[in-house]
Amino acid sequence: MGLNKNQIAQRIAQELKDGWYVNLGIGIPTLVANHIPKGINIEFQSENGILGMGPFPVEGKEDADLINAGKQTITALPGASFFSSATSFAMIRGQHVQLTVLGAMEVSDVGDIANWKIPGKMVKGMGGAMDLVASADNIIVAMRHTNRRGESKLLSSCSLPLTGVACVKKIVTDLAVIKVTPNKGFVLLERAPGVSIEEIQEKTAGRLLVEGDIPEISLD
Amino acid sequence: MSHKNYISKVVSDAHAALDGLEDNMTVMFGGFGLCGIPENSIAAIRDKGTKGITCISNNAGVDDFGLGLLLKTRQIVKMIASYVGENDEFERQMLSGELEVDLVPQGTLAERCRAAGAGIPAFFTPAGYGTEVAKGKEVRIFNSKPHILEYAFDAPFAFIKAWKGDKAGNLIFKGTARNFNPMMAMAGKITVAEVEELVEVGELDPNGIHVPGIFVQRIFKGIGYEKRIEQRTVSAKAE
């Protein structure tokens, strides 16, 4: 029950507005690029230094000098541009990028996010995540509602080391679409088809406001 | 008396480019993952055996390539980077305490390089506020948002890689191989640029120069580029 990865990405793609520059993180966020609604023009930014990122190349056309921030081979679309890491993060810090979509291990009901470090495990580093969450006006988190042990990832406060504070605006999980508000905490906007409000309440550890009718997520 | 109207930065090869590189120095290496890394300089430093290197680089290479080569030979004692996955030897040295690691947010890392080259000793950034990165750092509020103080790097040497360069040190990069290379060029007291194509002065269009030669002290034509791909991802062929 609930949405699969592609459906989570598809729901997030519904948030895209014409003319936006968008940075997609690794994992489910990357899939958002496959679901851009018709008539919407978006340019994707990858923080290693490209705007106008296109799909993976066809076999034989891979170029070692053309990768995304996940170190995957990519293509550049007509109108693309390349730039340095300093210019790239000027775009991000300077709020020229309208939307950041990234994954998370935990989100708190005031919008704190933890997604880079698990104590006791090998730390790989935060990469560009701290710069992205500290600066972006609009941050959507794509993740599963619970972790592998079935514990809620939507908490009253994060238990893992933070990536950023009070920054997440919206969360799309396999079970629900949730808005994050500074005063009221999580606000339930939509539920996955066939998923009950009770199940979402049960799997949300942080404050969750449920007001009025909660429609099902539409993926048409 | 005749004179050239440019300053030649050309050195014969990677080994000549290391003149003055000594043990226990802080050294910058351009590149993102294995993209745009100075392959020839890294190999030459391995051969020279320079020890005690404090390394400023976005990543730490993989086990048998990039900076992984200098980790294997224990030439690096400290790594300043934003992301260090994909390297088992790195993990082993880090967990055993042989290698000191300082993780820096990627945009902060880039700006600390840029600032170093631009004469800005320190700056405030929102990145890392409220996290362990902010520990011990000055916090100030600008436009009702908290920022933390970060300092410019200080690097006697920077090793970078470009696509084309001329004898005056003007550089052009290709694709996303630009990444950290331009800011590190600015930051290094001695910046060594290796290029795939070294051309005569006048052959590059001045309108298209990415790094002006003033930021480059030494340039040479690299050989045998491997340009390894970390994650080969492809699309299905179009019908």
CSV table of C-alpha atoms in Angstrom, one decimal:
chain,number,residue,atom,x,y,z
A,1,MET,CA,0.0,0.0,0.0
A,2,GLY,CA,1.1,3.6,-0.5
A,3,LEU,CA,3.1,5.2,-3.3
A,4,ASN,CA,6.2,3.6,-4.9
A,5,LYS,CA,9.4,5.7,-5.6
A,6,ASN,CA,8.2,6.7,-9.0
A,7,GLN,CA,4.8,7.8,-7.8
A,8,ILE,CA,6.4,9.9,-5.0
A,9,ALA,CA,8.5,11.6,-7.7
A,10,GLN,CA,5.4,12.0,-9.9
A,11,ARG,CA,3.6,13.8,-7.0
A,12,ILE,CA,6.5,16.1,-6.4
A,13,ALA,CA,6.7,16.9,-10.1
A,14,GLN,CA,3.2,18.4,-9.7
A,15,GLU,CA,4.7,21.1,-7.6
A,16,LEU,CA,6.9,22.3,-10.4
A,17,LYS,CA,6.1,25.7,-11.9
A,18,ASP,CA,6.9,27.0,-15.3
A,19,GLY,CA,10.3,28.8,-15.5
A,20,TRP,CA,11.8,27.3,-12.3
A,21,TYR,CA,15.4,26.3,-11.9
A,22,VAL,CA,15.4,23.1,-9.8
A,23,ASN,CA,18.1,21.1,-7.9
A,24,LEU,CA,17.4,17.4,-7.4
A,25,GLY,CA,19.2,15.3,-4.9
A,26,ILE,CA,20.3,11.7,-5.2
A,27,GLY,CA,17.7,8.9,-5.1
A,28,ILE,CA,14.0,9.5,-5.4
A,29,PRO,CA,14.5,13.2,-6.2
A,30,THR,CA,16.4,12.3,-9.4
A,31,LEU,CA,13.3,10.5,-10.6
A,32,VAL,CA,11.3,13.8,-10.5
A,33,ALA,CA,12.9,14.7,-13.9
A,34,ASN,CA,11.0,11.9,-15.5
A,35,HIS,CA,7.6,13.3,-14.6
A,36,ILE,CA,7.7,17.0,-15.6
A,37,PRO,CA,4.0,18.0,-16.4
A,38,LYS,CA,3.3,19.0,-20.0
A,39,GLY,CA,3.7,22.6,-20.9
A,40,ILE,CA,6.1,23.3,-18.0
A,41,ASN,CA,9.6,24.4,-18.7
A,42,ILE,CA,12.2,23.6,-16.1
A,43,GLU,CA,16.0,23.7,-16.0
A,44,PHE,CA,17.8,21.3,-13.7
A,45,GLN,CA,20.9,22.4,-11.9
A,46,SER,CA,23.5,20.1,-10.6
A,47,GLU,CA,25.8,21.6,-8.0
A,48,ASN,CA,29.0,20.3,-9.6
A,49,GLY,CA,28.5,23.0,-12.3
A,50,ILE,CA,25.7,22.6,-14.9
A,51,LEU,CA,22.4,24.2,-15.7
A,52,GLY,CA,20.2,22.5,-18.3
A,53,MET,CA,21.1,19.0,-17.3
A,54,GLY,CA,19.6,16.3,-19.6
A,55,PRO,CA,19.0,12.6,-19.3
A,56,PHE,CA,21.6,9.9,-19.2
A,57,PRO,CA,23.5,9.5,-22.5
A,58,VAL,CA,22.8,6.6,-24.9
A,59,GLU,CA,25.4,3.9,-24.7
A,60,GLY,CA,28.7,4.9,-26.3
A,61,LYS,CA,28.1,8.6,-25.8
A,62,GLU,CA,29.2,8.7,-22.1
A,63,ASP,CA,31.7,11.6,-21.5
A,64,ALA,CA,33.9,11.5,-18.4
A,65,ASP,CA,33.9,15.3,-18.5
A,66,LEU,CA,30.1,15.5,-18.2
A,67,ILE,CA,28.6,14.2,-14.9
A,68,ASN,CA,26.1,15.2,-12.3
A,69,ALA,CA,26.7,15.7,-8.5
A,70,GLY,CA,26.0,11.9,-8.1
A,71,LYS,CA,29.0,11.3,-10.4
A,72,GLN,CA,26.7,9.8,-13.0
A,73,THR,CA,27.2,10.4,-16.7
A,74,ILE,CA,24.7,12.8,-18.1
A,75,THR,CA,23.9,15.0,-21.1
A,76,ALA,CA,23.6,18.7,-21.6
A,77,LEU,CA,20.4,20.0,-23.2
A,78,PRO,CA,20.4,22.9,-25.7
A,79,GLY,CA,20.7,26.1,-23.7
A,80,ALA,CA,22.8,24.4,-21.0
A,81,SER,CA,25.7,26.2,-19.3
A,82,PHE,CA,28.7,25.1,-17.3
A,83,PHE,CA,30.3,27.0,-14.4
A,84,SER,CA,32.6,26.6,-11.4
A,85,SER,CA,31.6,25.3,-8.0
A,86,ALA,CA,31.8,28.8,-6.6
A,87,THR,CA,29.3,30.1,-9.2
A,88,SER,CA,27.1,27.1,-8.6
A,89,PHE,CA,26.8,27.7,-4.9
A,90,ALA,CA,26.3,31.4,-5.6
A,91,MET,CA,23.2,30.4,-7.5
A,92,ILE,CA,22.1,28.2,-4.5
A,93,ARG,CA,23.0,30.6,-1.7
A,94,GLY,CA,21.8,33.6,-3.7
A,95,GLN,CA,18.4,31.9,-4.0
A,96,HIS,CA,18.4,31.9,-7.8
A,97,VAL,CA,17.4,28.2,-7.7
A,98,GLN,CA,13.6,28.1,-6.9
A,99,LEU,CA,13.3,24.5,-5.6
A,100,THR,CA,15.5,21.9,-4.0
A,101,VAL,CA,14.2,18.3,-3.7
A,102,LEU,CA,16.2,16.0,-1.5
A,103,GLY,CA,16.0,12.8,0.5
A,104,ALA,CA,16.1,12.6,4.3
A,105,MET,CA,16.6,10.2,7.2
A,106,GLU,CA,14.6,12.4,9.6
A,107,VAL,CA,12.5,15.6,9.5
A,108,SER,CA,11.2,17.4,12.5
A,109,ASP,CA,7.8,19.1,12.8
A,110,VAL,CA,9.5,22.5,12.7
A,111,GLY,CA,11.3,21.6,9.5
A,112,ASP,CA,14.7,20.5,10.8
A,113,ILE,CA,16.3,17.9,8.5
A,114,ALA,CA,18.9,15.2,9.2
A,115,ASN,CA,20.3,13.4,6.1
A,116,TRP,CA,24.1,13.1,6.3
A,117,LYS,CA,25.4,11.3,9.3
A,118,ILE,CA,24.6,8.3,11.4
A,119,PRO,CA,26.7,8.1,14.6
A,120,GLY,CA,28.8,4.9,14.7
A,121,LYS,CA,28.7,4.5,10.9
A,122,MET,CA,31.2,5.7,8.4
A,123,VAL,CA,30.6,9.4,7.7
A,124,LYS,CA,30.8,10.1,4.0
A,125,GLY,CA,30.2,13.9,4.3
A,126,MET,CA,27.5,16.4,3.7
A,127,GLY,CA,28.5,17.3,0.2
A,128,GLY,CA,26.3,20.2,-0.9
A,129,ALA,CA,23.3,19.4,1.3
A,130,MET,CA,24.0,21.9,4.1
A,131,ASP,CA,24.4,24.8,1.6
A,132,LEU,CA,21.2,23.7,-0.3
A,133,VAL,CA,19.0,23.5,2.8
A,134,ALA,CA,20.4,26.6,4.4
A,135,SER,CA,19.6,28.7,1.4
A,136,ALA,CA,16.7,27.4,-0.7
A,137,ASP,CA,13.4,29.2,-0.2
A,138,ASN,CA,11.5,26.1,-1.1
A,139,ILE,CA,12.6,22.7,0.0
A,140,ILE,CA,10.6,19.5,-0.6
A,141,VAL,CA,11.7,16.2,1.0
A,142,ALA,CA,11.1,12.9,-0.7
A,143,MET,CA,11.3,9.9,1.6
A,144,ARG,CA,9.5,6.9,3.0
A,145,HIS,CA,7.3,7.7,6.0
A,146,THR,CA,9.0,5.1,8.2
A,147,ASN,CA,12.5,3.6,8.3
A,148,ARG,CA,13.5,0.0,7.8
A,149,ARG,CA,12.6,-0.8,11.4
A,150,GLY,CA,9.1,0.7,10.9
A,151,GLU,CA,9.9,3.8,13.0
A,152,SER,CA,8.5,7.2,12.0
A,153,LYS,CA,10.9,9.5,10.2
A,154,LEU,CA,8.6,12.5,10.9
A,155,LEU,CA,9.6,13.4,14.5
A,156,SER,CA,9.1,16.1,17.1
A,157,SER,CA,12.8,16.6,17.0
A,158,CYS,CA,15.5,14.9,15.0
A,159,SER,CA,17.7,12.3,16.8
A,160,LEU,CA,20.4,12.3,14.2
A,161,PRO,CA,23.0,15.1,13.5
A,162,LEU,CA,21.2,17.9,11.7
A,163,THR,CA,21.9,19.0,8.1
A,164,GLY,CA,19.9,22.2,8.6
A,165,VAL,CA,17.3,23.9,10.8
A,166,ALA,CA,13.7,25.0,10.2
A,167,CYS,CA,14.1,24.7,6.4
A,168,VAL,CA,11.8,21.9,5.0
A,169,LYS,CA,8.5,23.2,3.6
A,170,LYS,CA,6.9,20.1,2.3
A,171,ILE,CA,7.3,16.3,2.6
A,172,VAL,CA,6.0,13.7,0.1
A,173,THR,CA,6.2,10.2,1.4
A,174,ASP,CA,4.8,6.8,0.3
A,175,LEU,CA,1.8,7.6,2.6
A,176,ALA,CA,1.1,11.3,2.5
A,177,VAL,CA,1.8,14.9,1.4
A,178,ILE,CA,2.6,17.0,4.4
A,179,LYS,CA,3.2,20.7,4.8
A,180,VAL,CA,5.6,21.8,7.5
A,181,THR,CA,4.6,24.9,9.4
A,182,PRO,CA,6.6,26.7,12.1
A,183,ASN,CA,3.7,27.0,14.5
A,184,LYS,CA,1.4,24.1,13.9
A,185,GLY,CA,4.0,21.4,13.0
A,186,PHE,CA,3.1,18.9,10.3
A,187,VAL,CA,-0.1,19.6,8.4
A,188,LEU,CA,-1.7,16.7,6.5
A,189,LEU,CA,-2.6,17.8,3.0
A,190,GLU,CA,-3.2,14.6,1.0
A,191,ARG,CA,-3.1,10.8,1.7
A,192,ALA,CA,-2.0,8.1,-0.7
A,193,PRO,CA,-4.8,6.1,-2.3
A,194,GLY,CA,-6.2,3.6,0.1
A,195,VAL,CA,-4.2,4.8,3.1
A,196,SER,CA,-6.2,5.9,6.1
A,197,ILE,CA,-5.7,9.0,8.2
A,198,GLU,CA,-5.3,6.8,11.2
A,199,GLU,CA,-2.4,5.0,9.7
A,200,ILE,CA,-0.7,8.3,8.8
A,201,GLN,CA,-1.3,9.5,12.4
A,202,GLU,CA,0.1,6.3,13.8
A,203,LYS,CA,3.2,6.5,11.7
A,204,THR,CA,3.9,10.2,12.4
A,205,ALA,CA,5.7,10.8,15.7
A,206,GLY,CA,5.8,14.6,15.5
A,207,ARG,CA,2.8,16.9,15.9
A,208,LEU,CA,0.3,16.3,13.0
A,209,LEU,CA,-2.6,18.5,12.3
A,210,VAL,CA,-5.5,17.0,10.4
A,211,GLU,CA,-8.2,19.5,9.5
A,212,GLY,CA,-11.3,18.9,7.3
A,213,ASP,CA,-11.4,16.5,4.4
A,214,ILE,CA,-8.1,15.0,3.4
A,215,PRO,CA,-8.2,14.2,-0.3
A,216,GLU,CA,-6.3,11.3,-1.9
A,217,ILE,CA,-3.2,12.0,-3.9
A,218,SER,CA,-4.1,12.2,-7.6
A,219,LEU,CA,-1.5,11.0,-10.1
A,220,ASP,CA,-3.3,11.6,-13.3
B,1,MET,CA,66.0,44.6,-27.2
B,2,SER,CA,63.1,42.3,-28.1
B,3,HIS,CA,60.7,40.9,-25.6
B,4,LYS,CA,57.6,38.7,-25.6
B,5,ASN,CA,54.4,40.4,-24.8
B,6,TYR,CA,53.4,37.6,-22.4
B,7,ILE,CA,54.8,35.8,-19.4
B,8,SER,CA,55.6,32.2,-20.1
B,9,LYS,CA,54.4,29.7,-17.5
B,10,VAL,CA,55.5,26.6,-19.3
B,11,VAL,CA,57.4,23.9,-17.4
B,12,SER,CA,58.6,20.7,-19.1
B,13,ASP,CA,56.5,18.1,-17.3
B,14,ALA,CA,54.7,17.1,-14.1
B,15,HIS,CA,58.0,16.5,-12.2
B,16,ALA,CA,59.4,19.9,-13.0
B,17,ALA,CA,56.1,21.4,-11.9
B,18,LEU,CA,56.7,20.1,-8.3
B,19,ASP,CA,59.7,22.3,-7.7
B,20,GLY,CA,59.4,23.7,-4.1
B,21,LEU,CA,56.8,21.2,-3.0
B,22,GLU,CA,58.0,20.0,0.4
B,23,ASP,CA,56.7,17.7,3.2
B,24,ASN,CA,54.0,18.9,5.5
B,25,MET,CA,52.4,21.4,3.1
B,26,THR,CA,48.8,22.3,2.5
B,27,VAL,CA,47.9,21.4,-1.1
B,28,MET,CA,44.7,21.9,-3.1
B,29,PHE,CA,43.6,19.5,-5.8
B,30,GLY,CA,40.9,20.4,-8.3
B,31,GLY,CA,38.2,18.0,-9.5
B,32,PHE,CA,34.8,16.7,-8.5
B,33,GLY,CA,34.9,12.9,-8.0
B,34,LEU,CA,37.2,11.8,-10.7
B,35,CYS,CA,36.1,14.5,-13.1
B,36,GLY,CA,38.7,17.2,-13.9
B,37,ILE,CA,41.4,15.9,-11.5
B,38,PRO,CA,45.1,16.6,-12.1
B,39,GLU,CA,46.0,13.0,-13.0
B,40,ASN,CA,49.6,13.8,-14.0
B,41,SER,CA,50.4,15.9,-10.9
B,42,ILE,CA,49.0,13.3,-8.5
B,43,ALA,CA,51.1,10.6,-10.1
B,44,ALA,CA,54.2,12.8,-10.0
B,45,ILE,CA,53.6,13.6,-6.3
B,46,ARG,CA,53.3,9.9,-5.6
B,47,ASP,CA,56.6,9.3,-7.3
B,48,LYS,CA,58.3,12.2,-5.5
B,49,GLY,CA,57.2,10.7,-2.2
B,50,THR,CA,56.2,14.1,-0.6
B,51,LYS,CA,54.9,13.3,2.9
B,52,GLY,CA,52.6,14.9,5.4
B,53,ILE,CA,50.2,16.5,2.9
B,54,THR,CA,47.2,18.3,4.1
B,55,CYS,CA,44.8,17.9,1.2
B,56,ILE,CA,42.0,20.3,0.2
B,57,SER,CA,39.8,18.6,-2.3
B,58,ASN,CA,36.1,18.1,-2.7
B,59,ASN,CA,36.6,14.3,-2.7
B,60,ALA,CA,39.3,11.8,-1.9
B,61,GLY,CA,39.3,9.7,-5.1
B,62,VAL,CA,38.7,6.0,-5.2
B,63,ASP,CA,40.9,3.2,-3.9
B,64,ASP,CA,43.2,2.9,-6.9
B,65,PHE,CA,42.8,6.3,-8.7
B,66,GLY,CA,42.8,10.0,-8.0
B,67,LEU,CA,43.9,11.0,-4.5
B,68,GLY,CA,43.4,7.4,-3.5
B,69,LEU,CA,46.9,6.9,-4.9
B,70,LEU,CA,48.4,9.2,-2.3
B,71,LEU,CA,46.3,7.7,0.5
B,72,LYS,CA,47.5,4.2,-0.3
B,73,THR,CA,51.1,5.5,0.1
B,74,ARG,CA,50.2,7.3,3.3
B,75,GLN,CA,51.4,10.7,1.9
B,76,ILE,CA,48.2,12.4,3.1
B,77,VAL,CA,47.8,13.1,6.8
B,78,LYS,CA,44.8,15.3,6.7
B,79,MET,CA,41.8,15.6,4.3
B,80,ILE,CA,39.6,18.7,4.0
B,81,ALA,CA,36.7,17.7,1.8
B,82,SER,CA,32.9,17.8,1.5
B,83,TYR,CA,32.3,14.1,0.6
B,84,VAL,CA,34.6,11.1,1.0
B,85,GLY,CA,32.6,8.0,0.2
B,86,GLU,CA,33.7,5.4,-2.4
B,87,ASN,CA,37.1,4.7,-0.9
B,88,ASP,CA,37.8,1.7,1.4
B,89,GLU,CA,41.4,2.6,2.2
B,90,PHE,CA,40.2,6.1,3.2
B,91,GLU,CA,37.7,4.6,5.5
B,92,ARG,CA,40.2,2.3,7.1
B,93,GLN,CA,42.7,5.1,7.7
B,94,MET,CA,40.0,7.4,9.1
B,95,LEU,CA,38.6,4.9,11.5
B,96,SER,CA,42.1,3.9,12.7
B,97,GLY,CA,43.0,7.5,13.4
B,98,GLU,CA,45.9,7.6,10.9
B,99,LEU,CA,44.1,10.2,8.8
B,100,GLU,CA,42.6,13.4,10.1
B,101,VAL,CA,39.4,14.4,8.3
B,102,ASP,CA,37.7,17.8,8.3
B,103,LEU,CA,34.3,17.8,6.5
B,104,VAL,CA,33.2,21.1,5.0
B,105,PRO,CA,29.9,21.9,3.2
B,106,GLN,CA,30.6,21.9,-0.5
B,107,GLY,CA,29.6,25.5,-1.1
B,108,THR,CA,31.6,26.7,1.9
B,109,LEU,CA,34.6,24.7,0.6
B,110,ALA,CA,34.3,26.4,-2.8
B,111,GLU,CA,33.9,29.9,-1.3
B,112,ARG,CA,36.9,29.4,1.1
B,113,CYS,CA,39.0,28.7,-2.0
B,114,ARG,CA,37.5,31.7,-3.9
B,115,ALA,CA,37.9,34.0,-0.9
B,116,ALA,CA,41.6,33.0,-0.5
B,117,GLY,CA,42.3,34.0,-4.1
B,118,ALA,CA,40.2,37.2,-3.9
B,119,GLY,CA,41.8,38.7,-0.8
B,120,ILE,CA,38.7,38.1,1.4
B,121,PRO,CA,40.0,36.6,4.7
B,122,ALA,CA,36.7,35.4,6.0
B,123,PHE,CA,32.9,35.5,5.2
B,124,PHE,CA,29.6,34.6,6.7
B,125,THR,CA,27.4,31.9,5.2
B,126,PRO,CA,24.1,30.3,6.3
B,127,ALA,CA,25.3,26.8,5.4
B,128,GLY,CA,25.8,24.7,8.5
B,129,TYR,CA,24.1,26.9,11.0
B,130,GLY,CA,22.5,24.9,13.8
B,131,THR,CA,24.6,21.8,12.9
B,132,GLU,CA,27.9,20.4,14.2
B,133,VAL,CA,29.7,22.3,11.4
B,134,ALA,CA,28.9,25.6,13.3
B,135,LYS,CA,30.5,24.3,16.6
B,136,GLY,CA,32.9,27.0,18.0
B,137,LYS,CA,32.2,29.4,15.1
B,138,GLU,CA,31.0,33.0,15.4
B,139,VAL,CA,27.3,33.5,14.5
B,140,ARG,CA,25.8,36.7,13.3
B,141,ILE,CA,22.3,37.6,12.1
B,142,PHE,CA,22.0,39.3,8.7
B,143,ASN,CA,18.5,40.0,7.3
B,144,SER,CA,17.1,38.2,10.3
B,145,LYS,CA,18.9,35.0,9.4
B,146,PRO,CA,21.8,33.4,11.3
B,147,HIS,CA,25.1,33.0,9.5
B,148,ILE,CA,28.4,31.4,10.6
B,149,LEU,CA,31.9,32.8,10.1
B,150,GLU,CA,34.2,30.8,7.8
B,151,TYR,CA,37.8,31.5,6.9
B,152,ALA,CA,39.6,31.6,3.6
B,153,PHE,CA,42.1,28.7,3.0
B,154,ASP,CA,45.8,29.2,2.8
B,155,ALA,CA,47.5,27.0,0.3
B,156,PRO,CA,51.1,27.3,-0.9
B,157,PHE,CA,50.3,24.9,-3.8
B,158,ALA,CA,47.3,24.2,-6.0
B,159,PHE,CA,47.2,21.4,-8.6
B,160,ILE,CA,44.5,21.8,-11.2
B,161,LYS,CA,43.5,20.4,-14.6
B,162,ALA,CA,42.1,22.2,-17.6
B,163,TRP,CA,41.1,21.1,-21.2
B,164,LYS,CA,43.1,23.7,-23.1
B,165,GLY,CA,45.7,26.2,-22.0
B,166,ASP,CA,48.2,28.6,-23.6
B,167,LYS,CA,51.8,29.2,-22.7
B,168,ALA,CA,50.7,32.3,-20.7
B,169,GLY,CA,48.6,30.1,-18.4
B,170,ASN,CA,45.1,31.1,-19.8
B,171,LEU,CA,42.7,28.2,-19.3
B,172,ILE,CA,39.6,26.7,-20.8
B,173,PHE,CA,37.7,23.9,-19.2
B,174,LYS,CA,35.3,21.3,-20.7
B,175,GLY,CA,31.9,20.4,-19.4
B,176,THR,CA,31.6,19.8,-15.7
B,177,ALA,CA,35.4,19.2,-15.4
B,178,ARG,CA,35.6,22.9,-14.4
B,179,ASN,CA,34.1,22.4,-10.9
B,180,PHE,CA,36.7,23.4,-8.2
B,181,ASN,CA,39.6,24.1,-10.6
B,182,PRO,CA,39.0,27.9,-11.2
B,183,MET,CA,38.8,28.8,-7.5
B,184,MET,CA,41.8,26.7,-6.6
B,185,ALA,CA,43.8,28.3,-9.4
B,186,MET,CA,43.0,31.6,-7.7
B,187,ALA,CA,43.9,30.4,-4.2
B,188,GLY,CA,47.2,28.6,-4.8
B,189,LYS,CA,50.4,30.7,-4.2
B,190,ILE,CA,51.9,28.4,-6.8
B,191,THR,CA,49.2,27.0,-9.1
B,192,VAL,CA,50.2,24.2,-11.4
B,193,ALA,CA,47.8,23.7,-14.3
B,194,GLU,CA,48.0,20.6,-16.4
B,195,VAL,CA,46.2,20.6,-19.7
B,196,GLU,CA,45.2,18.2,-22.4
B,197,GLU,CA,46.2,20.7,-25.1
B,198,LEU,CA,48.9,23.3,-24.7
B,199,VAL,CA,48.7,25.9,-27.4
B,200,GLU,CA,50.7,29.0,-28.5
B,201,VAL,CA,49.7,32.4,-27.1
B,202,GLY,CA,47.1,34.0,-29.3
B,203,GLU,CA,45.4,30.7,-30.3
B,204,LEU,CA,42.7,30.9,-27.6
B,205,ASP,CA,40.0,33.5,-28.0
B,206,PRO,CA,40.4,36.0,-25.1
B,207,ASN,CA,36.6,36.2,-24.9
B,208,GLY,CA,36.4,32.6,-24.0
B,209,ILE,CA,39.1,32.3,-21.3
B,210,HIS,CA,37.7,30.7,-18.0
B,211,VAL,CA,40.8,31.3,-15.9
B,212,PRO,CA,43.2,34.2,-16.8
B,213,GLY,CA,46.8,33.3,-16.8
B,214,ILE,CA,47.6,35.6,-13.8
B,215,PHE,CA,46.3,32.9,-11.6
B,216,VAL,CA,48.6,30.2,-13.0
B,217,GLN,CA,52.3,30.0,-12.2
B,218,ARG,CA,53.2,26.8,-14.0
B,219,ILE,CA,51.6,25.0,-16.9
B,220,PHE,CA,52.4,21.7,-18.7
B,221,LYS,CA,50.8,19.3,-21.2
B,222,GLY,CA,49.6,16.2,-19.4
B,223,ILE,CA,50.0,12.8,-20.9
B,224,GLY,CA,48.0,9.5,-20.9
B,225,TYR,CA,44.8,10.8,-19.4
B,226,GLU,CA,42.7,7.9,-18.1
B,227,LYS,CA,39.5,10.0,-17.3
B,228,ARG,CA,37.9,7.3,-15.4
B,229,ILE,CA,34.1,7.3,-15.1
B,230,GLU,CA,32.7,6.6,-11.6
B,231,GLN,CA,29.1,5.9,-12.3
B,232,ARG,CA,28.4,5.0,-15.9
B,233,THR,CA,24.7,5.6,-16.4
B,234,VAL,CA,23.0,5.3,-19.8
B,235,SER,CA,19.5,5.8,-21.3
B,236,ALA,CA,17.8,3.2,-23.5
B,237,LYS,CA,18.4,4.0,-27.1
B,238,ALA,CA,15.6,6.1,-28.7
B,239,GLU,CA,13.2,4.2,-30.9
